[in-house]
Coordinates of C-alpha atoms in Angstrom, one line a residue:
M1 CA 126.6 89.5 -55.0
H2 CA 126.4 92.3 -52.4
P3 CA 126.8 91.1 -48.8
A4 CA 123.3 92.4 -48.0
E5 CA 121.9 90.4 -50.9
T6 CA 123.8 87.3 -49.7
F7 CA 122.1 87.7 -46.3
E8 CA 118.7 88.1 -48.0
L9 CA 119.3 85.0 -50.0
V10 CA 120.2 83.0 -46.8
F11 CA 117.2 84.4 -45.0
T12 CA 115.0 83.4 -48.0
L13 CA 116.5 79.9 -47.9
L14 CA 115.7 79.6 -44.1
L15 CA 112.1 80.6 -44.8
A16 CA 111.9 78.0 -47.6
I17 CA 113.3 75.3 -45.3
L18 CA 110.5 76.1 -42.8
A19 CA 107.8 76.0 -45.4
L20 CA 109.1 72.9 -47.2
H21 CA 109.7 71.0 -44.0
W22 CA 106.2 71.9 -42.8
F23 CA 104.7 70.8 -46.1
A24 CA 106.7 67.5 -45.9
E25 CA 105.3 66.8 -42.4
R26 CA 101.7 67.4 -43.6
A27 CA 102.1 65.4 -46.8
K28 CA 103.9 62.6 -44.9
L29 CA 106.9 62.9 -47.2
P30 CA 110.6 62.6 -46.2
P31 CA 111.7 66.2 -45.7
S32 CA 114.8 65.5 -47.9
V33 CA 112.4 65.0 -50.9
A34 CA 110.5 68.2 -50.3
L35 CA 113.7 70.2 -49.8
L36 CA 115.4 68.8 -52.9
V37 CA 112.4 69.3 -55.1
G38 CA 111.7 72.7 -53.6
G39 CA 115.3 73.8 -54.1
G40 CA 115.2 72.7 -57.7
A41 CA 112.0 74.7 -58.3
L42 CA 113.5 77.8 -56.5
A43 CA 116.6 77.6 -58.7
F44 CA 114.5 78.7 -61.8
L45 CA 112.7 81.6 -60.1
P46 CA 113.3 84.8 -62.1
G47 CA 115.8 87.1 -60.4
L48 CA 117.3 84.4 -58.2
P49 CA 121.1 84.2 -58.8
V50 CA 122.7 81.0 -60.0
I51 CA 124.0 79.1 -56.9
E52 CA 127.5 77.9 -57.4
L53 CA 128.6 75.5 -54.7
D54 CA 132.3 75.5 -53.8
P55 CA 132.9 71.7 -53.4
E56 CA 135.8 72.1 -51.0
L57 CA 133.8 74.5 -48.8
V58 CA 130.7 72.2 -48.8
L59 CA 132.8 69.2 -47.7
V60 CA 134.6 71.0 -44.9
L61 CA 131.6 73.0 -43.7
F62 CA 128.9 70.4 -43.7
L63 CA 130.5 67.0 -43.6
P64 CA 132.5 67.0 -40.3
P65 CA 129.7 68.1 -37.9
L66 CA 127.2 65.7 -39.5
L67 CA 129.7 62.8 -39.4
M68 CA 130.5 63.9 -35.8
D69 CA 126.9 63.8 -34.8
G70 CA 126.3 60.4 -36.3
A71 CA 129.4 59.0 -34.6
Y72 CA 128.6 60.6 -31.3
Y73 CA 125.3 58.7 -31.1
T74 CA 126.6 55.4 -32.5
A75 CA 126.3 52.4 -30.3
L76 CA 130.0 51.5 -30.1
A77 CA 129.4 47.9 -28.9
A78 CA 127.1 47.2 -31.8
F79 CA 129.5 49.0 -34.2
R80 CA 132.3 46.7 -33.1
R81 CA 130.1 43.6 -33.3
H82 CA 129.1 44.2 -36.9
S83 CA 132.4 45.8 -38.0
A84 CA 132.9 43.1 -40.7
G85 CA 129.5 43.8 -42.2
I86 CA 130.1 47.6 -42.0
L87 CA 133.5 47.3 -43.7
S88 CA 132.0 45.1 -46.4
L89 CA 129.5 47.8 -47.2
A90 CA 131.8 50.8 -46.7
I91 CA 134.7 49.4 -48.7
G92 CA 133.6 46.3 -50.6
A93 CA 130.3 47.6 -51.9
V94 CA 131.9 51.0 -52.9
V95 CA 134.7 49.3 -54.8
F96 CA 132.4 46.8 -56.5
T97 CA 129.9 49.6 -57.5
T98 CA 132.8 51.7 -58.8
L99 CA 133.9 48.8 -61.0
V100 CA 130.4 47.9 -62.2
V101 CA 129.5 51.5 -63.1
G102 CA 132.9 52.0 -64.8
L103 CA 132.3 49.0 -67.0
V104 CA 128.8 50.0 -67.9
V105 CA 129.8 53.6 -68.7
H106 CA 132.7 52.4 -70.9
W107 CA 130.3 50.0 -72.7
L108 CA 127.8 52.9 -73.3
V109 CA 130.5 55.5 -74.1
P110 CA 133.4 53.7 -75.6
A111 CA 135.3 56.9 -76.4
L112 CA 135.6 57.7 -72.7
P113 CA 138.9 56.6 -71.2
W114 CA 138.7 53.8 -68.6
A115 CA 140.1 55.9 -65.8
A116 CA 137.3 58.6 -66.4
C117 CA 134.7 55.8 -66.4
F118 CA 135.9 54.6 -63.0
A119 CA 136.1 58.2 -61.7
L120 CA 132.4 58.5 -62.5
G121 CA 131.8 55.2 -60.7
A122 CA 133.7 56.5 -57.6
I123 CA 131.5 59.6 -57.7
V124 CA 128.2 57.8 -57.5
S125 CA 129.3 54.7 -55.5
P126 CA 129.1 55.8 -51.8
P127 CA 125.6 56.2 -50.3
D128 CA 125.4 59.5 -48.4
A129 CA 125.5 59.9 -44.6
V130 CA 123.1 62.8 -44.6
S131 CA 120.6 61.1 -46.9
A132 CA 120.8 57.9 -44.8
R133 CA 120.2 59.8 -41.6
A134 CA 117.3 61.8 -43.1
V135 CA 115.5 58.5 -44.0
L136 CA 116.5 56.4 -41.0
Q137 CA 115.1 58.9 -38.5
R138 CA 111.6 58.3 -40.0
V139 CA 111.6 54.5 -40.1
K140 CA 112.1 51.7 -37.6
L141 CA 114.6 48.9 -38.4
P142 CA 116.0 46.0 -36.5
R143 CA 119.1 47.0 -34.5
R144 CA 121.5 45.1 -36.8
L145 CA 120.3 46.8 -40.0
T146 CA 120.3 50.2 -38.4
T147 CA 123.9 49.6 -37.2
L148 CA 125.0 48.4 -40.6
L149 CA 123.5 51.4 -42.5
E150 CA 124.7 54.0 -40.0
G151 CA 128.2 52.5 -39.9
E152 CA 128.3 52.3 -43.7
S153 CA 127.3 55.9 -44.0
L154 CA 130.0 57.0 -41.6
L155 CA 132.9 55.3 -43.4
N156 CA 132.0 54.9 -47.1
D157 CA 132.7 58.5 -48.0
A158 CA 136.3 57.9 -47.3
S159 CA 136.4 54.9 -49.7
G160 CA 134.6 56.9 -52.5
L161 CA 136.9 59.9 -52.1
V162 CA 140.1 57.8 -52.2
L163 CA 138.9 55.9 -55.3
F164 CA 137.9 59.1 -57.0
R165 CA 141.4 60.6 -56.3
F166 CA 143.2 57.6 -57.8
A167 CA 140.9 57.5 -60.8
V168 CA 141.4 61.2 -61.6
A169 CA 145.2 60.9 -61.2
A170 CA 145.1 57.9 -63.6
A171 CA 143.0 59.8 -66.1
L172 CA 145.3 62.8 -66.1
T173 CA 148.6 61.0 -65.9
G174 CA 147.8 57.8 -67.8
S175 CA 149.3 55.5 -65.1
F176 CA 147.8 53.5 -62.2
D177 CA 149.4 51.0 -59.8
A178 CA 147.0 48.8 -57.8
V179 CA 149.6 47.9 -55.2
D180 CA 150.5 51.5 -54.5
A181 CA 146.8 52.4 -54.4
S182 CA 146.1 49.7 -51.9
R183 CA 149.0 50.7 -49.7
E184 CA 148.0 54.4 -49.8
F185 CA 144.4 53.5 -48.9
G186 CA 145.6 51.6 -45.9
F187 CA 147.8 54.5 -44.8
L188 CA 144.9 56.9 -45.2
A189 CA 142.6 54.7 -43.2
I190 CA 144.9 53.7 -40.4
G191 CA 146.3 57.3 -40.2
G192 CA 142.8 58.6 -40.0
V193 CA 142.0 56.3 -37.0
V194 CA 145.1 57.3 -35.2
V195 CA 144.6 61.1 -35.7
G196 CA 140.9 60.8 -34.7
A197 CA 141.7 58.9 -31.6
V198 CA 144.4 61.4 -30.6
V199 CA 142.2 64.4 -31.3
G200 CA 139.2 62.9 -29.6
G201 CA 141.2 61.9 -26.5
A202 CA 142.9 65.3 -26.2
W203 CA 139.5 67.1 -26.7
T204 CA 137.9 65.0 -24.0
F205 CA 140.8 65.7 -21.6
L206 CA 140.5 69.5 -22.2
L207 CA 136.7 69.4 -21.8
R208 CA 137.1 68.1 -18.3
R209 CA 139.0 71.3 -17.4
L210 CA 136.9 74.0 -19.1
G211 CA 134.3 74.1 -16.4
D212 CA 132.0 76.7 -18.1
E213 CA 129.0 75.0 -19.7
T214 CA 128.8 77.3 -22.7
L215 CA 132.5 76.7 -23.5
M216 CA 132.0 72.9 -23.2
I217 CA 129.2 73.0 -25.8
L218 CA 131.2 75.2 -28.1
A219 CA 134.2 72.9 -27.8
S220 CA 132.0 69.9 -28.6
L221 CA 130.9 71.7 -31.8
I222 CA 134.5 72.5 -32.9
L223 CA 135.7 68.9 -32.4
G224 CA 134.4 67.6 -35.7
W225 CA 136.1 70.3 -37.7
A226 CA 139.3 70.0 -35.6
A227 CA 139.5 66.2 -36.3
Y228 CA 138.7 66.6 -40.0
L229 CA 141.2 69.5 -40.6
A230 CA 143.9 67.7 -38.6
G231 CA 143.5 64.5 -40.7
E232 CA 143.6 66.5 -44.0
A233 CA 146.5 68.5 -42.9
I234 CA 148.8 65.5 -42.5
H235 CA 147.3 63.8 -45.6
V236 CA 145.2 61.0 -44.0
S237 CA 141.5 60.5 -44.2
G238 CA 139.7 63.5 -42.6
V239 CA 136.4 61.5 -42.8
I240 CA 137.8 58.6 -40.8
S241 CA 139.5 60.9 -38.4
T242 CA 136.2 62.7 -37.7
V243 CA 134.3 59.5 -37.2
T244 CA 136.9 58.1 -34.9
A245 CA 137.0 61.3 -32.8
G246 CA 133.2 61.2 -32.6
L247 CA 133.2 57.6 -31.4
V248 CA 135.8 58.5 -28.7
F249 CA 133.9 61.5 -27.6
G250 CA 130.5 59.7 -27.6
W251 CA 132.0 57.0 -25.4
Y252 CA 133.4 59.4 -22.8
Q253 CA 130.7 62.2 -22.8
H254 CA 128.6 60.2 -20.3
V255 CA 131.3 60.9 -17.6
V256 CA 132.5 64.3 -18.9
F257 CA 129.3 66.2 -19.4
T258 CA 127.0 67.2 -16.5
A259 CA 123.3 66.7 -16.9
S260 CA 122.8 70.4 -17.6
V261 CA 125.4 70.4 -20.4
R262 CA 124.0 67.2 -21.9
I263 CA 120.5 68.7 -22.1
R264 CA 121.7 72.0 -23.5
A265 CA 124.2 70.5 -25.9
G266 CA 121.6 68.0 -27.1
A267 CA 119.1 70.8 -27.9
F268 CA 121.8 72.9 -29.6
W269 CA 123.1 70.0 -31.7
H270 CA 119.6 69.0 -32.7
V271 CA 118.8 72.4 -34.2
M272 CA 122.2 72.8 -35.8
V273 CA 122.1 69.4 -37.5
F274 CA 118.6 70.0 -38.7
L275 CA 119.6 73.3 -40.3
M276 CA 122.7 71.8 -41.9
E277 CA 120.9 68.7 -43.3
A278 CA 118.0 70.9 -44.6
M279 CA 120.5 73.4 -46.1
I280 CA 122.4 70.7 -47.9
F281 CA 119.3 69.3 -49.6
I282 CA 118.0 72.7 -50.6
L283 CA 121.4 73.8 -51.9
I284 CA 121.6 70.6 -54.0
G285 CA 118.3 71.5 -55.5
L286 CA 119.4 75.1 -56.1
S287 CA 122.6 73.9 -57.8
L288 CA 120.5 72.2 -60.6
R289 CA 120.4 75.4 -62.6
G290 CA 124.1 75.9 -62.5
V291 CA 124.8 72.2 -63.5
L292 CA 122.4 72.5 -66.5
E293 CA 124.0 75.8 -67.6
R294 CA 127.4 74.2 -67.5
V295 CA 126.5 71.3 -69.8
G296 CA 124.3 73.3 -72.2
G297 CA 120.7 72.9 -70.9
F298 CA 118.0 70.3 -70.8
E299 CA 118.1 69.7 -74.6
T300 CA 121.8 68.8 -74.5
V301 CA 121.3 66.5 -71.6
L302 CA 118.4 64.7 -73.2
A303 CA 120.1 64.5 -76.6
T304 CA 123.5 63.3 -75.6
M305 CA 123.5 62.0 -72.0
A306 CA 120.1 60.4 -71.3
V307 CA 121.2 56.8 -72.1
P308 CA 124.5 56.8 -70.2
V309 CA 122.9 58.6 -67.2
V310 CA 120.2 56.0 -67.0
G311 CA 122.8 53.3 -67.4
V312 CA 124.8 54.7 -64.4
I313 CA 121.7 54.8 -62.2
V314 CA 120.6 51.3 -63.1
A315 CA 124.2 50.0 -62.7
M316 CA 124.8 51.5 -59.3
T317 CA 121.4 50.3 -58.0
L318 CA 121.8 46.7 -59.2
A319 CA 125.5 46.6 -58.1
R320 CA 124.3 47.2 -54.5
F321 CA 121.7 44.4 -54.7
V322 CA 124.3 42.0 -56.2
W323 CA 126.9 42.8 -53.6
I324 CA 124.6 42.6 -50.6
F325 CA 122.8 39.4 -51.8
G326 CA 126.1 37.9 -52.8
C327 CA 127.7 38.5 -49.4
D328 CA 124.6 37.1 -47.7
A329 CA 124.8 34.0 -49.8
V330 CA 128.5 33.6 -48.8
L331 CA 127.5 33.9 -45.1
A332 CA 124.8 31.3 -45.5
L333 CA 127.3 28.9 -47.3
L334 CA 129.9 29.4 -44.6
N335 CA 127.4 28.6 -41.9
R336 CA 126.4 25.4 -43.7
L337 CA 130.1 24.4 -44.0
G338 CA 130.6 24.9 -40.3
F339 CA 132.2 28.4 -40.3
P340 CA 129.6 30.6 -38.6
I341 CA 131.0 34.1 -39.0
D342 CA 127.6 35.8 -38.7
D343 CA 124.0 35.0 -39.3
P344 CA 122.8 35.8 -42.9
L345 CA 120.4 38.8 -43.2
G346 CA 117.9 36.8 -45.2
P347 CA 116.2 37.9 -48.5
R348 CA 113.8 40.4 -46.9
A349 CA 116.4 42.2 -44.8
A350 CA 118.9 42.1 -47.7
T351 CA 116.2 43.8 -49.9
V352 CA 115.8 46.6 -47.4
M353 CA 119.6 47.1 -47.1
S354 CA 119.9 47.1 -50.9
W355 CA 117.2 49.7 -51.4
A356 CA 118.6 52.0 -48.7
G357 CA 121.3 53.5 -51.0
M358 CA 120.5 57.2 -51.3
R359 CA 123.1 59.5 -52.7
G360 CA 123.7 63.1 -51.5
V361 CA 126.0 66.0 -50.9
V362 CA 129.3 64.1 -51.2
T363 CA 128.4 62.8 -54.6
L364 CA 127.7 66.3 -55.9
A365 CA 130.6 67.9 -54.2
V366 CA 133.0 65.4 -55.5
A367 CA 131.6 65.8 -59.0
L368 CA 132.1 69.5 -58.8
T369 CA 135.8 69.0 -58.0
V370 CA 136.4 67.2 -61.3
P371 CA 139.2 69.1 -63.2
E372 CA 138.1 71.1 -66.3
T373 CA 140.4 69.1 -68.4
M374 CA 139.0 65.7 -67.3
P375 CA 137.3 63.8 -70.2
G376 CA 133.6 63.3 -69.6
R377 CA 133.3 66.0 -67.0
D378 CA 129.9 67.2 -68.1
L379 CA 128.6 63.6 -68.0
M380 CA 129.9 63.2 -64.5
L381 CA 128.1 66.3 -63.3
V382 CA 124.8 65.3 -64.8
A383 CA 125.1 61.7 -63.7
A384 CA 125.9 62.8 -60.1
F385 CA 122.9 65.1 -59.9
A386 CA 120.6 62.5 -61.5
A387 CA 121.8 59.8 -59.0
I388 CA 121.0 62.1 -56.1
L389 CA 117.6 63.1 -57.5
V390 CA 116.5 59.6 -58.4
T391 CA 117.6 57.9 -55.2
V392 CA 116.3 60.5 -52.9
L393 CA 113.0 60.8 -54.7
L394 CA 112.4 57.1 -55.5
Q395 CA 114.2 55.2 -52.7
G396 CA 113.6 57.9 -50.1
T397 CA 109.9 57.9 -50.6
T398 CA 109.4 54.2 -50.9
L399 CA 111.9 52.8 -48.3
G400 CA 109.2 53.0 -45.6
L401 CA 106.9 50.9 -47.7
V402 CA 109.6 48.4 -48.5
I403 CA 110.4 48.1 -44.7
R404 CA 106.7 47.5 -43.9
A405 CA 106.3 45.0 -46.6
A406 CA 109.4 43.1 -45.4
N407 CA 107.9 42.8 -41.9
L408 CA 111.3 42.4 -40.3
S409 CA 111.7 41.2 -36.8
D410 CA 114.6 42.2 -34.5
R411 CA 116.7 39.1 -33.9
G412 CA 119.8 40.9 -32.9
V413 CA 121.9 40.2 -29.8
R414 CA 119.9 41.1 -26.8
P415 CA 121.5 42.9 -23.8
A416 CA 121.9 41.0 -20.6
L417 CA 119.4 43.3 -18.8
S418 CA 116.1 44.6 -20.1
L419 CA 115.0 48.2 -19.6
A420 CA 113.0 47.3 -16.5
Q421 CA 115.9 45.2 -15.0
A422 CA 118.4 48.1 -15.6
E423 CA 116.0 50.5 -14.0
A424 CA 115.8 48.2 -11.0
A425 CA 119.6 48.1 -10.7
V426 CA 119.8 51.9 -10.9
A427 CA 117.1 52.2 -8.2
A428 CA 118.9 49.8 -6.0
A429 CA 122.2 51.7 -6.3
Q430 CA 120.4 55.0 -5.5
L431 CA 118.7 53.4 -2.4
V432 CA 122.1 52.2 -1.1
A433 CA 123.5 55.7 -1.4
V434 CA 120.5 57.3 0.3
R435 CA 120.4 54.7 3.1
S436 CA 124.1 55.1 3.9
Q437 CA 123.6 58.8 4.6
A438 CA 120.0 58.9 5.8
Y439 CA 121.0 58.5 9.5
A440 CA 122.6 61.1 11.8
D441 CA 125.7 60.4 13.8
D442 CA 123.7 59.4 16.8
G443 CA 121.8 56.7 14.8
T444 CA 118.5 58.6 14.5
L445 CA 116.8 58.7 11.0
A446 CA 117.5 62.2 9.7
H447 CA 115.9 61.9 6.3
P448 CA 112.8 59.6 6.7
R449 CA 110.8 60.9 3.8
L450 CA 113.7 60.8 1.4
L451 CA 114.6 57.2 2.4
E452 CA 110.9 56.2 2.2
G453 CA 110.7 57.7 -1.3
F454 CA 113.7 55.9 -2.7
Q455 CA 112.7 52.6 -0.9
R456 CA 109.3 52.8 -2.6
R457 CA 110.9 53.6 -6.0
A458 CA 113.3 50.6 -5.6
D459 CA 110.4 48.2 -4.6
Q460 CA 108.3 49.3 -7.6
A461 CA 111.3 49.0 -10.0
F462 CA 111.9 45.4 -8.8
Q463 CA 108.2 44.6 -9.1
N464 CA 108.2 46.0 -12.7
A465 CA 111.3 43.9 -13.6
D466 CA 109.4 40.8 -12.6
D467 CA 106.3 41.6 -14.7
E468 CA 107.5 43.6 -17.7
D469 CA 104.2 43.3 -19.7
T470 CA 102.2 44.9 -17.0
F471 CA 105.0 47.4 -16.4
V472 CA 104.8 48.8 -19.9
D473 CA 101.0 49.6 -19.5
E474 CA 101.4 50.9 -16.0
I475 CA 104.4 53.1 -16.8
T476 CA 102.5 54.7 -19.8
A477 CA 99.5 55.5 -17.6
H478 CA 101.7 56.8 -14.9
Y479 CA 103.6 59.3 -17.0
D480 CA 100.4 60.3 -18.9
L481 CA 99.1 61.4 -15.5
V482 CA 102.4 63.1 -14.7
L483 CA 102.2 65.1 -18.0
E484 CA 98.7 66.1 -17.2
A485 CA 99.7 67.3 -13.8
V486 CA 102.6 69.3 -15.4
R487 CA 100.1 70.9 -17.9
A488 CA 97.8 71.9 -15.0
G489 CA 100.7 73.3 -13.0
R490 CA 101.9 75.3 -16.0
A491 CA 98.4 76.7 -16.7
E492 CA 98.1 77.8 -13.0
L493 CA 101.6 79.3 -13.1
V494 CA 100.7 81.4 -16.2
R495 CA 97.4 82.5 -14.6
L496 CA 99.2 83.6 -11.4
H497 CA 101.7 85.6 -13.5
R498 CA 99.0 87.2 -15.7
A499 CA 97.1 88.2 -12.5
H500 CA 100.3 89.9 -11.2
Q501 CA 100.5 87.6 -8.2
I502 CA 104.0 86.4 -8.8
S503 CA 107.2 88.0 -10.2
D504 CA 108.9 87.2 -13.5
E505 CA 111.7 85.6 -11.6
T506 CA 109.3 83.2 -9.9
L507 CA 107.6 82.4 -13.2
H508 CA 110.9 81.5 -14.8
D509 CA 112.2 79.4 -11.9
L510 CA 109.0 77.3 -11.5
E511 CA 108.6 77.1 -15.3
R512 CA 112.1 75.6 -15.6
D513 CA 111.2 73.0 -12.9
L514 CA 108.0 72.1 -14.8
D515 CA 109.9 71.9 -18.1
L516 CA 112.5 69.5 -16.6
E517 CA 109.7 67.4 -15.1
E518 CA 108.0 67.2 -18.5
L519 CA 111.2 66.3 -20.3
S520 CA 111.9 63.6 -17.8
A521 CA 108.4 62.2 -18.0
T522 CA 108.3 62.3 -21.8
A523 CA 111.7 60.5 -22.1
A524 CA 110.6 57.9 -19.6
K525 CA 107.4 57.2 -21.4
S526 CA 109.1 56.8 -24.8
L527 CA 111.6 54.2 -23.6

């Protein structure tokens, strides 16, 4: 393809992303569904070239920044608190699903070697980080479930990739050693943590010394790729390395970034992650044509692969239900026996967790790396794409309904201070700082209005902390009025500029002040 044609194709895809995302918002559909279906429809348009995804490029281009973004915003305390549950999903559920799918595939296709069956199980076993993010952003879950799903999506790709690598090696060489495999898995995981911690710590140290805001934002972008490539270069888990670096960086960014960098970086990351997630789903849809051409078309799929593909999808779905409900039953039994490790999820929460198992880009990318000589390669490609299509279309569109039907309550560990109490503590600290410097050397009050303002803010904050129910209503009304004042100020500013009464420089300076005031009020209102 000519470079100009490649650019035209990318431009067309960006236009398609805009149109499909707009349609999804209007139709109240998950954007991932619209993008996946839209990409699949575009793949068969006359004149459009067949899109061939390079699996290695897809993984290294898209996965690190998306994992980095997820880890950056992860609540580290909650992650540690629920680490046992996260590891149970990220490792236990992936291994269990791999085994179940492998057994079912061998039962349906006895001629396929066991190692190839388990390789297919490893391909479809890990739910996808991008798919999980795309759905979780549009639903509200209790803190514990959100932490479990986000933590699982950050780590399970590593489990699936390692299992796939072992299964492929066993299929091609005819040998497999479970002890060696377990030892290597531990080395990959621990090595990934060490590399990620070193890279994240070094990056944080360097960021403090860059000074320039644009360079700091650029460095934060590069960190995900740096951690992933460093991990892969020394043959440990690049996924775990990236997640660890993101957790380290997310913990220290509060003291490394200035307010300006944090606002600018947040806006930049939001747009970049949106484009990457959207591009992944539309590229998966576009790859449908190439997958079908590789295996001989729809007729071949329906005639020779329909039954095993349906078996794979049913097996991987039921395996997740069995694992989650089984683990929950074990927790309940241990609690009754006097060994309270953690509270059980309960049937309704376990159902939500079990249904939130969408597959995505990692499943397809791994399937595309299957060697040409691997037995059952065509079945793996079709099953991978079908798993993505079915889970995103079915589970992605119905997860919100399942959550609402479950009517879950948030019974997680509550922080020591509520929002209003934390706000009062911050206001008190600010008042102490202002009061200590509000007086001149001779004892006269040098900043009476400033001191009065911070005193009034602290008094109001402590009053709100004592009556939080009234506080919520009052704070909403307060910031609604602030936003109305901002709108009125902006309208007058534009009128003055259009009437040539102020310069462009004055317009931009005052507009920036109003924008920051609006962002602050909107954020405070939404807390």
